[in-house]
Short mmCIF file of C-alpha atoms in Angstrom, two decimals:
data_model
loop_
_atom_site.label_atom_id
_atom_site.label_comp_id
_atom_site.label_asym_id
_atom_site.label_seq_id
_atom_site.Cartn_x
_atom_site.Cartn_y
_atom_site.Cartn_z
CA MET A 1 36.91 117.88 -40.63
CA SER A 2 36.01 121.34 -39.26
CA HIS A 3 37.21 124.19 -41.50
CA LEU A 4 38.40 121.75 -44.19
CA ASN A 5 34.78 121.09 -45.09
CA ASN A 6 34.64 124.61 -46.55
CA ILE A 7 37.53 124.14 -48.97
CA ASN A 8 36.89 124.12 -52.72
CA ASN A 9 37.90 120.69 -54.02
CA ASP A 10 37.01 120.84 -57.70
CA TYR A 11 40.28 122.11 -59.21
CA LEU A 12 43.88 120.94 -59.39
CA ARG A 13 45.87 122.16 -56.40
CA TYR A 14 48.98 120.15 -57.24
CA THR A 15 50.08 118.40 -60.42
CA ASN A 16 53.31 117.15 -58.81
CA CYS A 17 53.93 115.68 -55.38
CA TRP A 18 56.35 117.88 -53.43
CA GLU A 19 57.42 115.18 -50.97
CA ASP A 20 60.52 113.06 -51.46
CA ALA A 21 59.50 109.56 -52.60
CA ASP A 22 63.02 108.14 -52.11
CA LEU A 23 62.84 109.14 -48.45
CA LEU A 24 59.31 107.79 -48.12
CA LEU A 25 60.27 104.38 -49.49
CA ASP A 26 63.29 104.15 -47.20
CA ALA A 27 61.04 104.76 -44.22
CA LEU A 28 58.05 102.59 -45.05
CA GLN A 29 60.08 99.57 -46.22
CA ILE A 30 57.38 98.28 -48.55
CA ASN A 31 57.37 94.51 -49.08
CA GLN A 32 55.28 92.02 -51.03
CA GLY A 33 52.14 91.38 -49.03
CA ASP A 34 51.90 94.93 -47.68
CA ARG A 35 48.66 96.86 -48.00
CA VAL A 36 49.28 100.59 -48.24
CA LEU A 37 47.12 103.68 -47.83
CA SER A 38 48.56 106.81 -49.42
CA ILE A 39 47.31 110.38 -49.60
CA GLY A 40 46.59 110.99 -53.27
CA SER A 41 47.70 114.55 -54.04
CA ALA A 42 49.09 114.37 -57.59
CA GLY A 43 49.54 110.60 -57.36
CA ASP A 44 53.31 110.53 -57.82
CA ASN A 45 54.18 108.93 -54.49
CA CYS A 46 51.28 106.50 -54.73
CA PHE A 47 52.85 105.23 -57.94
CA SER A 48 56.32 105.11 -56.37
CA LEU A 49 54.99 102.83 -53.65
CA LEU A 50 54.07 100.30 -56.36
CA CYS A 51 57.76 99.84 -57.20
CA GLU A 52 58.15 97.37 -54.31
CA ALA A 53 55.17 95.23 -55.39
CA PRO A 54 52.83 95.54 -52.39
CA ASP A 55 49.51 93.72 -52.58
CA LEU A 56 47.57 96.97 -52.64
CA VAL A 57 47.97 100.75 -52.70
CA VAL A 58 44.88 102.83 -51.97
CA ALA A 59 45.20 106.44 -53.13
CA VAL A 60 42.79 108.59 -51.15
CA ASP A 61 41.94 112.27 -51.51
CA VAL A 62 39.02 114.59 -50.81
CA ASN A 63 39.62 116.48 -54.05
CA GLN A 64 37.85 114.96 -57.05
CA ALA A 65 40.09 116.86 -59.49
CA GLN A 66 43.21 115.35 -57.91
CA LEU A 67 41.69 111.89 -58.27
CA ALA A 68 40.99 112.59 -61.95
CA LEU A 69 44.67 113.46 -62.34
CA ILE A 70 45.74 110.24 -60.61
CA GLU A 71 43.41 108.20 -62.79
CA LEU A 72 44.82 109.81 -65.93
CA LYS A 73 48.41 109.17 -64.82
CA LYS A 74 47.49 105.58 -64.00
CA ALA A 75 46.04 105.05 -67.48
CA ALA A 76 49.10 106.68 -69.04
CA ILE A 77 51.48 104.41 -67.14
CA LYS A 78 49.43 101.36 -68.07
CA HIS A 79 49.10 102.03 -71.80
CA LEU A 80 52.05 104.21 -72.87
CA ASP A 81 55.76 103.62 -73.11
CA HIS A 82 58.08 105.74 -71.01
CA SER A 83 58.88 108.31 -73.70
CA SER A 84 55.21 108.86 -74.57
CA PHE A 85 54.33 109.11 -70.88
CA LEU A 86 56.88 111.91 -70.43
CA GLU A 87 55.41 113.72 -73.44
CA LEU A 88 51.81 113.46 -72.27
CA LEU A 89 52.54 114.68 -68.75
CA GLY A 90 54.72 117.59 -69.90
CA PHE A 91 58.13 116.38 -68.76
CA SER A 92 59.30 116.59 -72.38
CA PRO A 93 58.13 118.70 -75.35
CA SER A 94 55.33 117.31 -77.49
CA LYS A 95 52.96 118.28 -80.29
CA ARG A 96 50.85 115.16 -79.92
CA ARG A 97 49.48 115.32 -76.39
CA ASP A 98 45.89 115.27 -77.58
CA ALA A 99 46.57 112.15 -79.65
CA LEU A 100 48.23 110.46 -76.68
CA PHE A 101 45.25 111.37 -74.51
CA GLN A 102 42.92 109.79 -77.06
CA LEU A 103 44.88 106.54 -76.74
CA ILE A 104 44.30 106.28 -72.99
CA MET A 105 40.83 107.85 -72.82
CA PRO A 106 38.92 104.52 -73.08
CA GLU A 107 40.64 103.42 -69.85
CA LEU A 108 39.13 106.34 -67.89
CA SER A 109 35.87 106.26 -65.97
CA PRO A 110 33.05 108.33 -67.53
CA LYS A 111 33.32 111.01 -64.83
CA THR A 112 37.09 111.35 -65.26
CA ARG A 113 36.81 111.29 -69.04
CA MET A 114 34.34 114.17 -68.88
CA PHE A 115 36.62 116.14 -66.56
CA TRP A 116 39.52 115.95 -68.99
CA GLN A 117 37.38 116.57 -72.05
CA ASP A 118 36.31 119.79 -70.32
CA ASN A 119 39.95 120.66 -69.54
CA THR A 120 41.85 119.65 -72.67
CA GLU A 121 43.96 122.82 -72.51
CA LEU A 122 45.57 121.55 -69.29
CA ILE A 123 46.75 118.44 -71.12
CA GLU A 124 47.91 120.35 -74.20
CA GLN A 125 49.99 122.74 -72.06
CA GLY A 126 51.69 119.94 -70.08
CA LEU A 127 49.90 118.64 -67.01
CA ILE A 128 52.78 118.82 -64.55
CA HIS A 129 52.76 122.62 -64.90
CA GLN A 130 49.03 123.19 -64.39
CA GLY A 131 48.35 122.95 -60.65
CA LYS A 132 47.66 126.04 -58.56
CA PHE A 133 50.87 125.44 -56.62
CA GLU A 134 52.90 125.00 -59.81
CA LYS A 135 51.41 128.23 -61.19
CA TYR A 136 52.46 129.94 -57.97
CA PHE A 137 56.04 128.83 -58.54
CA GLU A 138 55.79 129.90 -62.19
CA LEU A 139 54.72 133.39 -61.15
CA TYR A 140 57.66 133.63 -58.77
CA ARG A 141 60.09 132.25 -61.35
CA ASN A 142 58.96 134.55 -64.17
CA LYS A 143 58.04 137.77 -62.36
CA VAL A 144 59.96 137.93 -59.08
CA LEU A 145 63.16 135.93 -59.47
CA PRO A 146 64.41 137.93 -62.50
CA LEU A 147 64.36 141.03 -60.26
CA ILE A 148 66.84 139.27 -57.97
CA HIS A 149 69.17 137.06 -60.02
CA SER A 150 70.20 136.48 -63.62
CA SER A 151 69.87 133.07 -65.23
CA ASN A 152 73.66 132.71 -65.02
CA VAL A 153 73.62 133.17 -61.25
CA ILE A 154 70.75 130.68 -60.95
CA ASP A 155 72.67 128.12 -63.02
CA THR A 156 75.76 128.67 -60.88
CA LEU A 157 73.77 127.74 -57.78
CA PHE A 158 73.42 124.20 -59.17
CA GLU A 159 77.02 123.81 -60.36
CA SER A 160 79.14 121.20 -58.58
CA LYS A 161 81.28 122.75 -55.86
CA SER A 162 82.58 121.96 -52.40
CA SER A 163 80.53 122.51 -49.27
CA SER A 164 82.53 125.58 -48.35
CA SER A 165 82.27 127.00 -51.88
CA GLN A 166 78.50 126.47 -51.92
CA LYS A 167 78.15 128.21 -48.58
CA GLY A 168 80.33 131.08 -49.77
CA PHE A 169 78.40 131.43 -53.03
CA TYR A 170 75.11 131.61 -51.15
CA SER A 171 76.48 134.19 -48.72
CA ARG A 172 78.25 136.43 -51.24
CA LYS A 173 76.25 136.09 -54.45
CA TRP A 174 72.78 134.77 -53.67
CA ASN A 175 71.61 136.07 -50.31
CA ASN A 176 71.27 139.73 -51.20
CA LEU A 177 68.77 142.26 -49.90
CA ARG A 178 66.35 141.75 -52.80
CA TRP A 179 66.38 137.97 -52.30
CA ARG A 180 65.60 138.31 -48.62
CA GLY A 181 62.94 140.96 -49.00
CA LEU A 182 61.06 139.76 -52.08
CA PHE A 183 61.27 136.11 -51.03
CA LYS A 184 59.69 136.77 -47.64
CA ILE A 185 56.92 138.86 -49.20
CA PHE A 186 56.06 136.37 -51.95
CA PHE A 187 56.10 133.39 -49.60
CA SER A 188 54.23 135.19 -46.83
CA LYS A 189 51.06 133.76 -45.32
CA PHE A 190 48.94 136.36 -47.11
CA ILE A 191 50.36 135.84 -50.62
CA MET A 192 50.76 132.08 -50.34
CA GLY A 193 47.23 131.68 -49.02
CA ARG A 194 45.78 133.46 -52.03
CA LEU A 195 48.06 132.41 -54.87
CA GLY A 196 49.63 129.12 -53.78
CA ARG A 197 47.50 127.30 -51.23
CA ASP A 198 44.00 127.67 -49.84
CA PRO A 199 43.97 130.09 -46.87
CA GLN A 200 42.16 127.39 -44.87
CA PHE A 201 45.29 125.23 -45.13
CA LEU A 202 47.15 127.85 -43.11
CA THR A 203 44.59 128.23 -40.32
CA GLU A 204 46.69 126.28 -37.77
CA VAL A 205 49.93 128.08 -38.68
CA GLU A 206 51.06 130.47 -35.95
CA LEU A 207 54.65 131.27 -36.96
CA PRO A 208 55.74 133.93 -39.52
CA VAL A 209 55.40 132.00 -42.77
CA GLY A 210 57.78 134.08 -44.91
CA ASP A 211 60.53 133.95 -42.30
CA PHE A 212 60.13 130.20 -41.83
CA ILE A 213 60.34 129.36 -45.54
CA TYR A 214 63.22 131.79 -46.00
CA ASN A 215 65.20 130.05 -43.24
CA GLN A 216 64.45 126.61 -44.71
CA ALA A 217 65.62 127.82 -48.13
CA ALA A 218 68.74 129.45 -46.66
CA ASN A 219 69.80 126.21 -44.97
CA HIS A 220 69.31 124.22 -48.15
CA LEU A 221 70.67 126.60 -50.77
CA SER A 222 73.88 127.06 -48.78
CA SER A 223 74.46 123.27 -48.72
CA LYS A 224 75.86 120.94 -51.39
CA SER A 225 72.64 118.93 -51.42
CA CYS A 226 70.83 121.68 -53.31
CA GLN A 227 73.03 121.07 -56.36
CA GLN A 228 71.15 117.85 -57.19
CA ASN A 229 67.70 118.80 -55.92
CA PHE A 230 65.21 118.23 -58.75
CA PHE A 231 62.42 119.98 -56.81
CA LEU A 232 64.55 123.11 -56.49
CA ASP A 233 65.48 122.82 -60.15
CA TYR A 234 61.81 122.95 -61.08
CA ILE A 235 61.03 125.82 -58.70
CA LEU A 236 63.87 128.03 -59.97
CA ARG A 237 64.22 126.91 -63.60
CA GLY A 238 60.83 125.42 -64.48
CA SER A 239 61.78 121.86 -65.42
CA PHE A 240 63.16 118.61 -64.05
CA ASN A 241 66.48 118.71 -65.89
CA ILE A 242 68.65 117.50 -63.02
CA ARG A 243 66.57 114.41 -62.41
CA LEU A 244 63.00 113.27 -62.89
CA PRO A 245 60.78 112.62 -59.89
CA HIS A 246 61.02 109.04 -58.63
CA TYR A 247 57.91 107.65 -60.35
CA ALA A 248 58.84 109.17 -63.71
CA ARG A 249 62.38 107.71 -63.88
CA GLU A 250 62.62 105.02 -66.52
CA GLU A 251 64.01 102.41 -64.13
CA ASN A 252 60.99 102.89 -61.85
CA PHE A 253 58.35 103.49 -64.53
CA TYR A 254 58.35 99.90 -65.77
CA LYS A 255 58.27 98.46 -62.26
CA ILE A 256 55.23 100.61 -61.58
CA LYS A 257 53.65 99.56 -64.88
CA SER A 258 53.92 95.89 -63.88
CA ASN A 259 52.04 96.60 -60.64
CA ILE A 260 49.67 99.32 -61.84
CA ASP A 261 46.49 97.30 -61.36
CA LYS A 262 47.21 97.09 -57.63
CA LEU A 263 46.39 100.80 -57.30
CA GLU A 264 42.87 101.73 -56.20
CA ILE A 265 41.66 105.35 -56.21
CA ARG A 266 39.16 106.52 -53.59
CA LEU A 267 37.40 109.75 -52.72
CA GLY A 268 37.19 110.53 -49.00
CA TYR A 269 39.14 111.11 -45.81
CA ALA A 270 42.01 108.78 -44.93
CA GLN A 271 40.49 107.43 -41.71
CA GLU A 272 37.14 106.76 -43.38
CA ILE A 273 38.62 104.90 -46.35
CA ALA A 274 41.02 102.99 -44.08
CA GLU A 275 38.02 101.55 -42.25
CA GLU A 276 36.83 99.92 -45.47
CA TYR A 277 40.03 97.95 -46.06
CA LYS A 278 41.33 95.05 -43.99
CA GLY A 279 44.98 94.65 -43.14
CA LEU A 280 46.37 98.06 -44.06
CA ASN A 281 49.86 98.22 -42.55
CA LYS A 282 51.77 101.01 -44.29
CA PHE A 283 50.64 104.64 -44.48
CA ASN A 284 51.88 107.64 -46.44
CA LEU A 285 50.02 110.49 -44.76
CA SER A 286 51.75 113.36 -46.55
CA ASN A 287 51.30 116.47 -44.39
CA ILE A 288 47.55 116.15 -43.75
CA PHE A 289 47.90 116.83 -40.02
CA GLU A 290 49.11 120.33 -40.86
CA TYR A 291 45.56 121.33 -41.68
CA MET A 292 43.81 119.89 -38.60
CA SER A 293 42.98 121.38 -35.24
CA LYS A 294 44.48 119.53 -32.28
CA GLU A 295 41.10 117.96 -31.56
CA VAL A 296 40.61 116.68 -35.09
CA PHE A 297 44.22 115.50 -35.21
CA GLN A 298 43.66 113.48 -32.01
CA SER A 299 40.50 111.92 -33.41
CA VAL A 300 42.02 110.97 -36.77
CA VAL A 301 45.18 109.44 -35.29
CA THR A 302 43.18 107.49 -32.71
CA LYS A 303 40.98 106.08 -35.49
CA LEU A 304 43.91 105.11 -37.73
CA ALA A 305 45.76 103.45 -34.84
CA SER A 306 42.68 101.45 -33.88
CA LEU A 307 42.42 100.02 -37.40
CA THR A 308 45.99 98.74 -37.65
CA LYS A 309 48.00 95.82 -36.36
CA LYS A 310 51.34 95.66 -34.61
CA GLU A 311 54.38 96.97 -36.56
CA SER A 312 52.29 99.02 -38.98
CA ARG A 313 54.25 102.03 -40.23
CA PHE A 314 53.06 105.63 -40.54
CA ALA A 315 55.11 108.21 -42.46
CA TYR A 316 54.27 111.89 -42.68
CA TRP A 317 55.76 115.36 -42.95
CA ASN A 318 55.42 118.47 -40.82
CA LEU A 319 55.68 121.83 -42.52
CA MET A 320 54.77 124.71 -40.21
CA VAL A 321 52.50 123.01 -37.67
CA PRO A 322 54.19 120.52 -35.30
CA ARG A 323 52.25 117.27 -34.99
CA GLU A 324 53.51 114.00 -33.48
CA LEU A 325 51.44 110.83 -33.65
CA SER A 326 53.01 109.22 -30.60
CA SER A 327 51.94 112.20 -28.49
CA ALA A 328 48.33 111.57 -29.50
CA VAL A 329 48.19 107.77 -29.16
CA ASN A 330 50.25 105.65 -26.77
CA SER A 331 50.24 102.64 -29.09
CA LEU A 332 52.29 104.54 -31.67
CA GLU A 333 56.03 104.98 -31.16
CA LYS A 334 58.18 107.59 -32.85
CA VAL A 335 61.14 106.09 -34.69
CA ASN A 336 64.41 108.00 -34.86
CA PHE A 337 64.69 107.64 -38.60
CA ASN A 338 68.05 108.98 -39.72
CA TYR A 339 68.16 110.54 -43.17
CA THR A 340 70.76 112.81 -44.69
CA ASN A 341 68.66 114.68 -47.21
CA ASP A 342 65.04 115.54 -47.98
CA ASN A 343 64.55 117.11 -51.39
CA GLY A 344 61.40 118.67 -49.95
CA PHE A 345 63.66 121.10 -48.12
CA PHE A 346 60.80 123.39 -47.10
CA TYR A 347 59.40 120.80 -44.66
CA SER A 348 60.47 121.17 -41.05
CA SER A 349 60.54 117.43 -40.39
CA PHE A 350 59.91 113.97 -41.74
CA ASN A 351 58.36 111.58 -39.24
CA LEU A 352 58.03 107.82 -38.90
CA ASN A 353 55.87 106.07 -36.31
CA ILE A 354 55.37 102.34 -35.68
CA LYS A 355 52.42 100.63 -34.03
CA LEU A 356 53.47 98.84 -30.83
#
């Protein structure tokens, strides 16, 4: 995978998925009998896919640490009740995370068990806060944001108000010189590449990163939809108080629990793992194409298309690198999928393709 072969894959990059599972499920239309391949990341959206009782979900990632996280979350869902699950993961306060880990530890593979025994402090401090990307947000929230806005102003951003009032609040109270300047610096390609994401992930990015993310944030924070955005709530206030992510909501947790044994966890690249499974027909590809050269992108999409049958569905996000599957392979058709809101407001587009 060209420059991606040089990336360090032995630590936690993400401990939450930052892609909207509600949107993903609307697009993929999971049914009983479906066989799904999903990029692993922190596992959240892989679990959400289990809500609709497919025959199989294969979580695939090249990062062994991410797979250890998914395996731990899987064991927690399988063996804990909802309240204990929220405690262990760090969604709610707890003084018994080590004890809860001991309950699920026998379910883990020896390699995963060793990983977590070597990293017990990550569990004790609340796993959902421990990824490199989450630490990047924490640094912004604790060190930069207080230089721009008070906690009262931040809370007011989320208060219920009309569309015009939200737009006016953003323009008059939020979008000041310090917000614009410090935001663009902190979310620049240089800073993000060193503190938030691996610089190799930004190799294909040609646009000004800070300006792009600022414009995405401006569009969202000046709209009513930001008032209920649980991702934004976490980024600015450090917790999921507005709403839990899809897989962690109680009404979804027990659906996932009933289907948890249908999840398989695999190390490798998506196209390589897909070749090992027959009948895969639904794909959550996250934003993996963001990191690929045009040549690698062409090769991967061609391979995935060749392995799938008619009416298979492929969902993925673009962030700062435009990629379109149908432009790479004629047998894939772009679907004009209409959606009103993506809580992952920083993405430039959500895309759905169907195999002809």
